[in-house]
PDB file of C-alpha atoms in Angstrom:
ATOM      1  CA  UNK R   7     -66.195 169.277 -44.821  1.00 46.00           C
ATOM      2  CA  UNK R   8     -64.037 167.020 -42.601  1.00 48.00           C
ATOM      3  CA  UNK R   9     -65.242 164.040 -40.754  1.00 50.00           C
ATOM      4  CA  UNK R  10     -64.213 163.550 -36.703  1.00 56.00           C
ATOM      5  CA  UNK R  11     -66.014 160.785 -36.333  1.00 63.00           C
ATOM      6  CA  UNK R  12     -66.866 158.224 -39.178  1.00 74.00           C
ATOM      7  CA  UNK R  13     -70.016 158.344 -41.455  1.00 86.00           C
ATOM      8  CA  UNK R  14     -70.255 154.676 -41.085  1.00 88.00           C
ATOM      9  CA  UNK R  15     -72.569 153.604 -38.417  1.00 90.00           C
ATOM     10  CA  UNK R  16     -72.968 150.312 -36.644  1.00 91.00           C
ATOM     11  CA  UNK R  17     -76.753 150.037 -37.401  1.00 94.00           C
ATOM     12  CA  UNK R  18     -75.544 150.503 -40.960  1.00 95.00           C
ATOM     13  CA  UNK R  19     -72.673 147.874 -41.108  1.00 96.00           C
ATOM     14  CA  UNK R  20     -75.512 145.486 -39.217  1.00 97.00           C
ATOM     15  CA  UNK R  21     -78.280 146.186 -41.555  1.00 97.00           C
ATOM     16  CA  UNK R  22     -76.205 145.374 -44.469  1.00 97.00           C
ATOM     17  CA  UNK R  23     -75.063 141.810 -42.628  1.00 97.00           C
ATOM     18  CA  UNK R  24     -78.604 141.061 -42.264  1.00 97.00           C
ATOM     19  CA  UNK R  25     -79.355 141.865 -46.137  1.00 97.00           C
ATOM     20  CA  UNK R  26     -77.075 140.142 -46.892  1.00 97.00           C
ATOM     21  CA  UNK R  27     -76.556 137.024 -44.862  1.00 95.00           C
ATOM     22  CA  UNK R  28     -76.314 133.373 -46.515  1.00 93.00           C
ATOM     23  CA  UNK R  29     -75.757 135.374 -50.372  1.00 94.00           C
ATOM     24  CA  UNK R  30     -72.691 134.038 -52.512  1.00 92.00           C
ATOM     25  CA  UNK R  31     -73.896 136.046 -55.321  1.00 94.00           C
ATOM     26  CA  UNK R  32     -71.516 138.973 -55.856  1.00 95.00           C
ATOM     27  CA  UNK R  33     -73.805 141.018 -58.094  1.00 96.00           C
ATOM     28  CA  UNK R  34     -76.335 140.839 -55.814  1.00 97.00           C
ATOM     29  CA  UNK R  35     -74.142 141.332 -52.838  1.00 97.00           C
ATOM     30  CA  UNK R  36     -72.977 144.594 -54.944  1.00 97.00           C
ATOM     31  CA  UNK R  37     -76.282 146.004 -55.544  1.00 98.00           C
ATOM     32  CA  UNK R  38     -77.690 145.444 -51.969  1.00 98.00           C
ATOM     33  CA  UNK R  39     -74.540 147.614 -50.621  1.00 98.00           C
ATOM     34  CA  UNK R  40     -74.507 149.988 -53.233  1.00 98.00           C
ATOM     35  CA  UNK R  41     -78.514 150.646 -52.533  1.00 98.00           C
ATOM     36  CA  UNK R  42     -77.957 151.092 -48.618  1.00 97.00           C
ATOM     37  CA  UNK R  43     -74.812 152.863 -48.946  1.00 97.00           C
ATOM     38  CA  UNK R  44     -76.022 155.936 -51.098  1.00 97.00           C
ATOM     39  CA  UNK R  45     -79.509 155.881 -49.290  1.00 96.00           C
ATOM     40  CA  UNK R  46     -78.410 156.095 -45.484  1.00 94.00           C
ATOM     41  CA  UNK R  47     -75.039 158.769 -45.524  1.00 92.00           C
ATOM     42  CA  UNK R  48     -75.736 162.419 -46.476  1.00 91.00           C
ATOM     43  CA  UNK R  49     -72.788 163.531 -48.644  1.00 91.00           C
ATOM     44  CA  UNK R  50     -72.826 160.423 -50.953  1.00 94.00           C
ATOM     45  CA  UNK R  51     -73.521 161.420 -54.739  1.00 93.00           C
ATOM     46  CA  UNK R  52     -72.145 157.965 -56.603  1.00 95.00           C
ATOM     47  CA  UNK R  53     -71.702 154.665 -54.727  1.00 97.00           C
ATOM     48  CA  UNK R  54     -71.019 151.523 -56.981  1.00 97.00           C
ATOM     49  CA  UNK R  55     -68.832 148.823 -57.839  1.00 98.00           C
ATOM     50  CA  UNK R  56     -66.960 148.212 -61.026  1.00 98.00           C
ATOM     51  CA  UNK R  57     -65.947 145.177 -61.419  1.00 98.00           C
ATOM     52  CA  UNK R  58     -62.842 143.171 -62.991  1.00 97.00           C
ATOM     53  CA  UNK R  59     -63.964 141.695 -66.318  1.00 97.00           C
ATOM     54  CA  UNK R  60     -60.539 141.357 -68.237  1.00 97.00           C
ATOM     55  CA  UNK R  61     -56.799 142.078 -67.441  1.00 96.00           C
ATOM     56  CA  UNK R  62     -56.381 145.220 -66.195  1.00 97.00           C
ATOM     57  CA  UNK R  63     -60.352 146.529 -67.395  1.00 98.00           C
ATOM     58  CA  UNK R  64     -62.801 147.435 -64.656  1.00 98.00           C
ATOM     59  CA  UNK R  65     -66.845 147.856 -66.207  1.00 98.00           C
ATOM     60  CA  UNK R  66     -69.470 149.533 -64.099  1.00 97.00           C
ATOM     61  CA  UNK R  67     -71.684 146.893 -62.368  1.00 97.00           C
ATOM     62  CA  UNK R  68     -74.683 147.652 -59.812  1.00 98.00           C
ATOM     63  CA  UNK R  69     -74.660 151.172 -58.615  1.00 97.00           C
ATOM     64  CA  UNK R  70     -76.595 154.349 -57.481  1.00 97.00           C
ATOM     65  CA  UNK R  71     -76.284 157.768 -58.622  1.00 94.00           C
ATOM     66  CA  UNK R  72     -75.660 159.554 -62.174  1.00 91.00           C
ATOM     67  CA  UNK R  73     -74.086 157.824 -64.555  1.00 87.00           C
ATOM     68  CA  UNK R  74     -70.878 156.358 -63.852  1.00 86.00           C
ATOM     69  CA  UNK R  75     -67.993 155.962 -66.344  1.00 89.00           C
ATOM     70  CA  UNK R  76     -68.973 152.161 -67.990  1.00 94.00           C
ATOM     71  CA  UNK R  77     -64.804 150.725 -68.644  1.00 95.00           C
ATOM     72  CA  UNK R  78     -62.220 152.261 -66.479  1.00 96.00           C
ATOM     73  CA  UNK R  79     -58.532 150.757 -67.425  1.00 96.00           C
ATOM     74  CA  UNK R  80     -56.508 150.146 -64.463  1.00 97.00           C
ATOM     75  CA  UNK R  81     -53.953 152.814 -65.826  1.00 95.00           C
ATOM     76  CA  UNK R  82     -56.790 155.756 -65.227  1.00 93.00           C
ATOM     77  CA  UNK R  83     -57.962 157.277 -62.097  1.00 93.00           C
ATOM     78  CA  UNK R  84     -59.000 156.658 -58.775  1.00 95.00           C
ATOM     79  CA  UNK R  85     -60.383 153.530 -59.068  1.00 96.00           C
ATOM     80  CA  UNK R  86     -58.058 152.671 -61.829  1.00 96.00           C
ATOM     81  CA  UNK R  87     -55.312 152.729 -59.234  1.00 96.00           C
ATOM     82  CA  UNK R  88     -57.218 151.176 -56.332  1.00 97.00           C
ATOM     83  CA  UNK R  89     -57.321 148.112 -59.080  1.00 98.00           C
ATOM     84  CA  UNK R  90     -53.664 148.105 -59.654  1.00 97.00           C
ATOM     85  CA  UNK R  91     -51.643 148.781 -56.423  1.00 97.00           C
ATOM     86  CA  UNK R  92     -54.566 146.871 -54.495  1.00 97.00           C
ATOM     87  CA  UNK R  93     -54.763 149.453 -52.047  1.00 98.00           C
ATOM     88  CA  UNK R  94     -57.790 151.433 -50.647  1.00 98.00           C
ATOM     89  CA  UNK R  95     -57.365 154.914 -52.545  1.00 97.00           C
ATOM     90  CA  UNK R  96     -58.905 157.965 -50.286  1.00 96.00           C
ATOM     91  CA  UNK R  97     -58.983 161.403 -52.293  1.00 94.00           C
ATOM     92  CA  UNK R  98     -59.822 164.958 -50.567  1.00 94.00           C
ATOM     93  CA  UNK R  99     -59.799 166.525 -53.686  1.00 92.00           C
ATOM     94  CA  UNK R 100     -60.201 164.916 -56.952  1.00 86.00           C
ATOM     95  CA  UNK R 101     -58.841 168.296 -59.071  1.00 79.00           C
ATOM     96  CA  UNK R 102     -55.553 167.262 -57.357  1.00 83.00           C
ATOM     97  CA  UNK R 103     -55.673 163.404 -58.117  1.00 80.00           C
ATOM     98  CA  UNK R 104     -53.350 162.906 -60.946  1.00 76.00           C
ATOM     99  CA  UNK R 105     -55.180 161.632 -63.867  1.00 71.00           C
ATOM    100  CA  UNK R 106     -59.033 161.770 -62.515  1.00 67.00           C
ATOM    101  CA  UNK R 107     -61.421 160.767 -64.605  1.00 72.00           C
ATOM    102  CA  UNK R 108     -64.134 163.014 -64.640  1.00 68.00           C
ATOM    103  CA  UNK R 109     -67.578 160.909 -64.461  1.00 70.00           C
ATOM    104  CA  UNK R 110     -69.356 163.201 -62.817  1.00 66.00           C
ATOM    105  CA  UNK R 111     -68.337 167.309 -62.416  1.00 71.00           C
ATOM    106  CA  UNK R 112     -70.037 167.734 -58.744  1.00 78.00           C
ATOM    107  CA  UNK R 113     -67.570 164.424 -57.583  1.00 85.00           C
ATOM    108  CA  UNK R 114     -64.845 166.572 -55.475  1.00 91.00           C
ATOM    109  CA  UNK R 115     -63.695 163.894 -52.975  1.00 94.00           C
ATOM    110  CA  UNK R 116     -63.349 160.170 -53.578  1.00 94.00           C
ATOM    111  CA  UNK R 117     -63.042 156.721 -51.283  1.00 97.00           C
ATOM    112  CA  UNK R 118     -62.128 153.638 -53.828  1.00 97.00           C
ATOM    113  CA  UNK R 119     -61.776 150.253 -51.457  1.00 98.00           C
ATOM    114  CA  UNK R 120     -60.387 147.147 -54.079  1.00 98.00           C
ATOM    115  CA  UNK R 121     -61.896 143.619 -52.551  1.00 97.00           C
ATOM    116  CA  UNK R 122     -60.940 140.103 -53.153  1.00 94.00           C
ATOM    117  CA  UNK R 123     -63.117 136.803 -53.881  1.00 90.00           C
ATOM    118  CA  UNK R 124     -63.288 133.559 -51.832  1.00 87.00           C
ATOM    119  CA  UNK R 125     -59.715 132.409 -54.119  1.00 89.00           C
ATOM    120  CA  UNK R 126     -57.933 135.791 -53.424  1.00 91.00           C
ATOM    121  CA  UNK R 127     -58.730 137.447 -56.468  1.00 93.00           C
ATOM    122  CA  UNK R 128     -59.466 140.727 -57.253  1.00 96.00           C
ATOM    123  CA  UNK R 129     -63.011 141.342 -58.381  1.00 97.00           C
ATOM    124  CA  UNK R 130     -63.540 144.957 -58.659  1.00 98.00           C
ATOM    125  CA  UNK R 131     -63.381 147.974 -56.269  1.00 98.00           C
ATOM    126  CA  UNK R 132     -66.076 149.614 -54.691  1.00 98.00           C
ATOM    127  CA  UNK R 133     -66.383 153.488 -55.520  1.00 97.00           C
ATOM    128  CA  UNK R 134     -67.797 156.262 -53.264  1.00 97.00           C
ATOM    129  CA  UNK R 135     -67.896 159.744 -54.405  1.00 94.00           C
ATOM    130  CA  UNK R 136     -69.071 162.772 -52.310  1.00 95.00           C
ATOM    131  CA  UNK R 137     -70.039 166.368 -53.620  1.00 93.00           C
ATOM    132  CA  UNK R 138     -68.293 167.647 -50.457  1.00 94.00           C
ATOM    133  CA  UNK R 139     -64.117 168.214 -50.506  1.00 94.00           C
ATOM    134  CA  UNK R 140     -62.269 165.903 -47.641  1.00 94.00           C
ATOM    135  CA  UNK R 141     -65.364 164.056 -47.007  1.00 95.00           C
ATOM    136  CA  UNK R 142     -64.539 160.728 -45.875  1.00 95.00           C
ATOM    137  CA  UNK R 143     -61.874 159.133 -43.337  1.00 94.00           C
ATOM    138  CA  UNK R 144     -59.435 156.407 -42.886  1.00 95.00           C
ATOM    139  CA  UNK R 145     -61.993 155.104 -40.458  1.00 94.00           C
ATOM    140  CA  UNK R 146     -64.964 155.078 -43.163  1.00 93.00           C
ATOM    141  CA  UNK R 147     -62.057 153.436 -45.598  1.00 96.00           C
ATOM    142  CA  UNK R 148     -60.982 150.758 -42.581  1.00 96.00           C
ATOM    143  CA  UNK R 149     -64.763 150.432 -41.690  1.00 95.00           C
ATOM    144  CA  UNK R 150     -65.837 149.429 -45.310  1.00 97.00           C
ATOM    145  CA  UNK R 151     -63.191 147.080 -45.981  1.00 97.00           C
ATOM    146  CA  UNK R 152     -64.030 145.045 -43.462  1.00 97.00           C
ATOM    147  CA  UNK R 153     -67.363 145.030 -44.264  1.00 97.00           C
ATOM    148  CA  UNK R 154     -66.510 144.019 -48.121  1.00 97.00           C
ATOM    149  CA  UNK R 155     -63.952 141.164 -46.805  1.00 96.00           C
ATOM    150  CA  UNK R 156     -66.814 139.692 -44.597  1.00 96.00           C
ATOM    151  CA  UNK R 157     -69.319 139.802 -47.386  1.00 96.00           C
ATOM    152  CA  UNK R 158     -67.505 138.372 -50.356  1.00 95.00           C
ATOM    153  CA  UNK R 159     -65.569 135.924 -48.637  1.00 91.00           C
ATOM    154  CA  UNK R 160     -67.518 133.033 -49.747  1.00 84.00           C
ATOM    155  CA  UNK R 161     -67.259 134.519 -53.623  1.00 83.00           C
ATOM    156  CA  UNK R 162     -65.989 133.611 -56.476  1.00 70.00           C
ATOM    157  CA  UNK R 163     -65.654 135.757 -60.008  1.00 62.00           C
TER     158      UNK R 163
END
């Protein structure tokens, strides 16, 4: 399924503002977006953060779904690479992403977004996965890095 317009709504982006307003906790920053995120778009199976916890080792933090992978290496998969090049990975078919890890066998398309702390630092990436091929747009991808810039601005690891 292919998205014309983007899945991300205003009410959406705003609600998770207001959650979130006046936190400098990333964990709970994390879990509050993860939590809306799955709950209000259709097509959503896994939405969760993994966050940066050595050089070059991402570990699962707040998320909701199955079971996500727990340690993800920055040399493997999507979010793997959205940790290394620093660059907001979007994946209409996993089976073609070379070197996937599979967590989950219904994931088929994938939207990794890597965000930064209040020093510039990278603190983990946020990881959507849909049971639906070519789910998600560059809009979604633009639209939820701005949202994660705002939010953990006043961060630190």
């Amino acid at each position: 399924m292919t998205q014309d317009i983007s899945i991300i709504r205003p009410d959406l982006i705003a609600r998770i503002h207001a959650l979130c307003d006046g936190e400098d906790d990333s964990i709970a920053i994390m879990a509050t977006v993860s939590a809306e995120l799955f709950h209000a778009v259709d097509g959503f199976n896994w939405v969760g953060f993994y966050r940066v916890v050595a050089p070059n080792l991402l570990k699962i933090g707040p998320y909701q779904g199955g079971h996500g992978c727990v340690v993800i290496p920055f040399d493997r998969g999507v979010c793997g690479a959205a940790a290394r090049k620093g660059a907001i990975q979007l994946v209409d078919d996993v089976d073609l992403f070379e070197g996937h890890i599979a967590c989950s066998s219904s994931t088929k398309s994938e939207l990794v977004i890597p965000f930064l702390d209040q020093s510039g630092q990278l603190l983990g990436v946020l990881d959507i996965d849909s049971d639906q091929p070519h789910f998600f747009t560059w809009q979604d991808a633009d639209q939820l890095d701005q949202l994660l810039r705002q939010l953990f601005q006043n961060t630190s690891s």
